[in-house]
């Protein structure tokens, strides 16, 4: 016998009927169809006998009354690991009322119909349980995807998805393709499974000829047993990938198509079917979650890197402002002391010194305004407005006066020297360069 959850022509069937003659008739029909049948009699021990029979399917009648059919089924089901399907036999004497069942057949029962219905229910139940097992596998695969989506990097994640998809579908090849909105193409994501590195970088357009053939947004999944001659696909991409049997499903997050998941080339004489399509779609749903997690993780890392860069710029900016504050303060104090302590200064010299104090005061005010830019640095909005300016007047403004230990020679060509600079910052840059040259020259 094939284990529970699989399907075989011969299965274990339990019959619960209040009429022994009808129960015997149903048993003979099903035994004739090759099934092993256990008839459960009413009375004490019905539950234990049914549990011991451990059937793949139950044929029941509401005429089974001692104990009540509902009580027997409820207690027995609590002992089984899987849900056992029920075929309810409805007779003329049955009272009305709802009853939880999978299928209904009416008496007098036609033997051929009974055999067919039981066989179909067994097959359907086996396929359902197989799909449930596969979905459980997919859930486990998603738990494997999670660390890859966060720590394994994009390539590690795409390789893991392709490998797991190939194993799940018993295919020799698998590949993840992601949609690039700028190129309007599906771009394969290396390394894939069963492909060379060059093959795993193929591109598949979504516009033009490709859109006229097969559009995954409007046409959905694609199943092809002869991909190399399938008129719905672009032959160029298929020849690069060397595909034969093919199954492709969209990878989505809500209404958005993130890309495609492709599996191809099963063993000879084995093709993909509708069950494979449903299974791969469920798998692609989990893959879409993992891909989206990986993208969000990358975006978060990028945002953290930007925040660190903004913090570094802010620290440098604060240090620069603190340095720049000292120079105008020193100049203002120095020239103010000269004016105060040297009454013999000529009016022209006094006017020159006071002009310097005024310029340095203006520079100090500008530096004070610079501190307001820190908030713009934190939000990434700091920028400069560049324009063409003449350098000579800027250098003249920055020449320090009253130096006791240094002399400065300013040698400029006769023609104007024009540069592209931020108008507000050009004087600050030149002043810092000249000031540092003076400060650090013997």
mmCIF file with all atom_site columns, N, CA, C and O in Angstrom, residues 8 62 109 140 155 199 203 237 252 275 279 362 390 411 431:
data_model
loop_
_atom_site.group_PDB
_atom_site.id
_atom_site.type_symbol
_atom_site.label_atom_id
_atom_site.label_alt_id
_atom_site.label_comp_id
_atom_site.label_asym_id
_atom_site.label_entity_id
_atom_site.label_seq_id
_atom_site.pdbx_PDB_ins_code
_atom_site.Cartn_x
_atom_site.Cartn_y
_atom_site.Cartn_z
_atom_site.occupancy
_atom_site.B_iso_or_equiv
_atom_site.pdbx_formal_charge
_atom_site.auth_seq_id
_atom_site.auth_comp_id
_atom_site.auth_asym_id
_atom_site.auth_atom_id
_atom_site.pdbx_PDB_model_num
ATOM 1  N N  . UNK A 1 8   ? -3.144  5.491  -4.593  1.00 0.00 ? 8   UNK A N  1
ATOM 2  C CA . UNK A 1 8   ? -3.020  4.200  -5.274  1.00 0.00 ? 8   UNK A CA 1
ATOM 3  C C  . UNK A 1 8   ? -4.412  3.745  -5.668  1.00 0.00 ? 8   UNK A C  1
ATOM 4  O O  . UNK A 1 8   ? -5.421  4.151  -5.077  1.00 0.00 ? 8   UNK A O  1
ATOM 5  N N  . UNK A 1 62  ? -26.426 8.902  7.128   1.00 0.00 ? 62  UNK A N  1
ATOM 6  C CA . UNK A 1 62  ? -26.980 9.470  8.354   1.00 0.00 ? 62  UNK A CA 1
ATOM 7  C C  . UNK A 1 62  ? -27.893 8.486  9.085   1.00 0.00 ? 62  UNK A C  1
ATOM 8  O O  . UNK A 1 62  ? -28.340 8.752  10.197  1.00 0.00 ? 62  UNK A O  1
ATOM 9  N N  . UNK A 1 109 ? -27.750 3.364  -5.099  1.00 0.00 ? 109 UNK A N  1
ATOM 10 C CA . UNK A 1 109 ? -26.430 3.711  -5.615  1.00 0.00 ? 109 UNK A CA 1
ATOM 11 C C  . UNK A 1 109 ? -26.111 2.871  -6.837  1.00 0.00 ? 109 UNK A C  1
ATOM 12 O O  . UNK A 1 109 ? -26.255 1.638  -6.820  1.00 0.00 ? 109 UNK A O  1
ATOM 13 N N  . UNK A 1 140 ? 9.124   26.391 4.381   1.00 0.00 ? 140 UNK A N  1
ATOM 14 C CA . UNK A 1 140 ? 10.471  26.143 4.906   1.00 0.00 ? 140 UNK A CA 1
ATOM 15 C C  . UNK A 1 140 ? 11.539  26.799 4.056   1.00 0.00 ? 140 UNK A C  1
ATOM 16 O O  . UNK A 1 140 ? 12.516  27.321 4.571   1.00 0.00 ? 140 UNK A O  1
ATOM 17 N N  . UNK A 1 155 ? 23.180  38.542 -5.049  1.00 0.00 ? 155 UNK A N  1
ATOM 18 C CA . UNK A 1 155 ? 23.551  37.396 -5.881  1.00 0.00 ? 155 UNK A CA 1
ATOM 19 C C  . UNK A 1 155 ? 23.335  36.087 -5.141  1.00 0.00 ? 155 UNK A C  1
ATOM 20 O O  . UNK A 1 155 ? 22.870  35.104 -5.711  1.00 0.00 ? 155 UNK A O  1
ATOM 21 N N  . UNK A 1 199 ? 25.283  32.820 -19.837 1.00 0.00 ? 199 UNK A N  1
ATOM 22 C CA . UNK A 1 199 ? 23.855  32.598 -20.058 1.00 0.00 ? 199 UNK A CA 1
ATOM 23 C C  . UNK A 1 199 ? 23.013  33.297 -18.991 1.00 0.00 ? 199 UNK A C  1
ATOM 24 O O  . UNK A 1 199 ? 21.931  33.810 -19.280 1.00 0.00 ? 199 UNK A O  1
ATOM 25 N N  . UNK A 1 203 ? 19.203  39.098 -21.493 1.00 0.00 ? 203 UNK A N  1
ATOM 26 C CA . UNK A 1 203 ? 18.167  40.135 -21.377 1.00 0.00 ? 203 UNK A CA 1
ATOM 27 C C  . UNK A 1 203 ? 16.964  39.721 -22.223 1.00 0.00 ? 203 UNK A C  1
ATOM 28 O O  . UNK A 1 203 ? 17.114  39.156 -23.297 1.00 0.00 ? 203 UNK A O  1
ATOM 29 N N  . UNK A 1 237 ? 16.657  34.888 -27.336 1.00 0.00 ? 237 UNK A N  1
ATOM 30 C CA . UNK A 1 237 ? 16.913  34.622 -25.918 1.00 0.00 ? 237 UNK A CA 1
ATOM 31 C C  . UNK A 1 237 ? 16.890  33.130 -25.633 1.00 0.00 ? 237 UNK A C  1
ATOM 32 O O  . UNK A 1 237 ? 17.691  32.608 -24.851 1.00 0.00 ? 237 UNK A O  1
ATOM 33 N N  . UNK A 1 252 ? 5.709   38.644 -8.159  1.00 0.00 ? 252 UNK A N  1
ATOM 34 C CA . UNK A 1 252 ? 4.959   39.867 -7.892  1.00 0.00 ? 252 UNK A CA 1
ATOM 35 C C  . UNK A 1 252 ? 5.018   40.242 -6.418  1.00 0.00 ? 252 UNK A C  1
ATOM 36 O O  . UNK A 1 252 ? 5.274   39.401 -5.552  1.00 0.00 ? 252 UNK A O  1
ATOM 37 N N  . UNK A 1 275 ? -0.422  21.352 -12.305 1.00 0.00 ? 275 UNK A N  1
ATOM 38 C CA . UNK A 1 275 ? -0.069  21.275 -10.881 1.00 0.00 ? 275 UNK A CA 1
ATOM 39 C C  . UNK A 1 275 ? 1.290   21.926 -10.634 1.00 0.00 ? 275 UNK A C  1
ATOM 40 O O  . UNK A 1 275 ? 1.489   22.634 -9.641  1.00 0.00 ? 275 UNK A O  1
ATOM 41 N N  . UNK A 1 279 ? 2.153   25.197 -8.235  1.00 0.00 ? 279 UNK A N  1
ATOM 42 C CA . UNK A 1 279 ? 3.204   25.093 -7.220  1.00 0.00 ? 279 UNK A CA 1
ATOM 43 C C  . UNK A 1 279 ? 4.273   26.158 -7.416  1.00 0.00 ? 279 UNK A C  1
ATOM 44 O O  . UNK A 1 279 ? 4.720   26.805 -6.461  1.00 0.00 ? 279 UNK A O  1
ATOM 45 N N  . UNK A 1 362 ? 31.651  91.876 8.669   1.00 0.00 ? 362 UNK A N  1
ATOM 46 C CA . UNK A 1 362 ? 30.743  91.283 7.695   1.00 0.00 ? 362 UNK A CA 1
ATOM 47 C C  . UNK A 1 362 ? 31.051  89.801 7.495   1.00 0.00 ? 362 UNK A C  1
ATOM 48 O O  . UNK A 1 362 ? 30.147  88.964 7.364   1.00 0.00 ? 362 UNK A O  1
ATOM 49 N N  . UNK A 1 390 ? 35.625  87.193 -11.276 1.00 0.00 ? 390 UNK A N  1
ATOM 50 C CA . UNK A 1 390 ? 37.010  87.601 -11.486 1.00 0.00 ? 390 UNK A CA 1
ATOM 51 C C  . UNK A 1 390 ? 37.787  87.395 -10.195 1.00 0.00 ? 390 UNK A C  1
ATOM 52 O O  . UNK A 1 390 ? 37.353  87.813 -9.118  1.00 0.00 ? 390 UNK A O  1
ATOM 53 N N  . UNK A 1 411 ? 51.178  89.114 -7.289  1.00 0.00 ? 411 UNK A N  1
ATOM 54 C CA . UNK A 1 411 ? 51.602  89.267 -8.688  1.00 0.00 ? 411 UNK A CA 1
ATOM 55 C C  . UNK A 1 411 ? 50.505  88.710 -9.580  1.00 0.00 ? 411 UNK A C  1
ATOM 56 O O  . UNK A 1 411 ? 50.301  87.495 -9.655  1.00 0.00 ? 411 UNK A O  1
ATOM 57 N N  . UNK A 1 431 ? 40.758  83.482 1.492   1.00 0.00 ? 431 UNK A N  1
ATOM 58 C CA . UNK A 1 431 ? 41.206  83.988 2.789   1.00 0.00 ? 431 UNK A CA 1
ATOM 59 C C  . UNK A 1 431 ? 41.826  82.895 3.626   1.00 0.00 ? 431 UNK A C  1
ATOM 60 O O  . UNK A 1 431 ? 42.870  83.105 4.281   1.00 0.00 ? 431 UNK A O  1
#
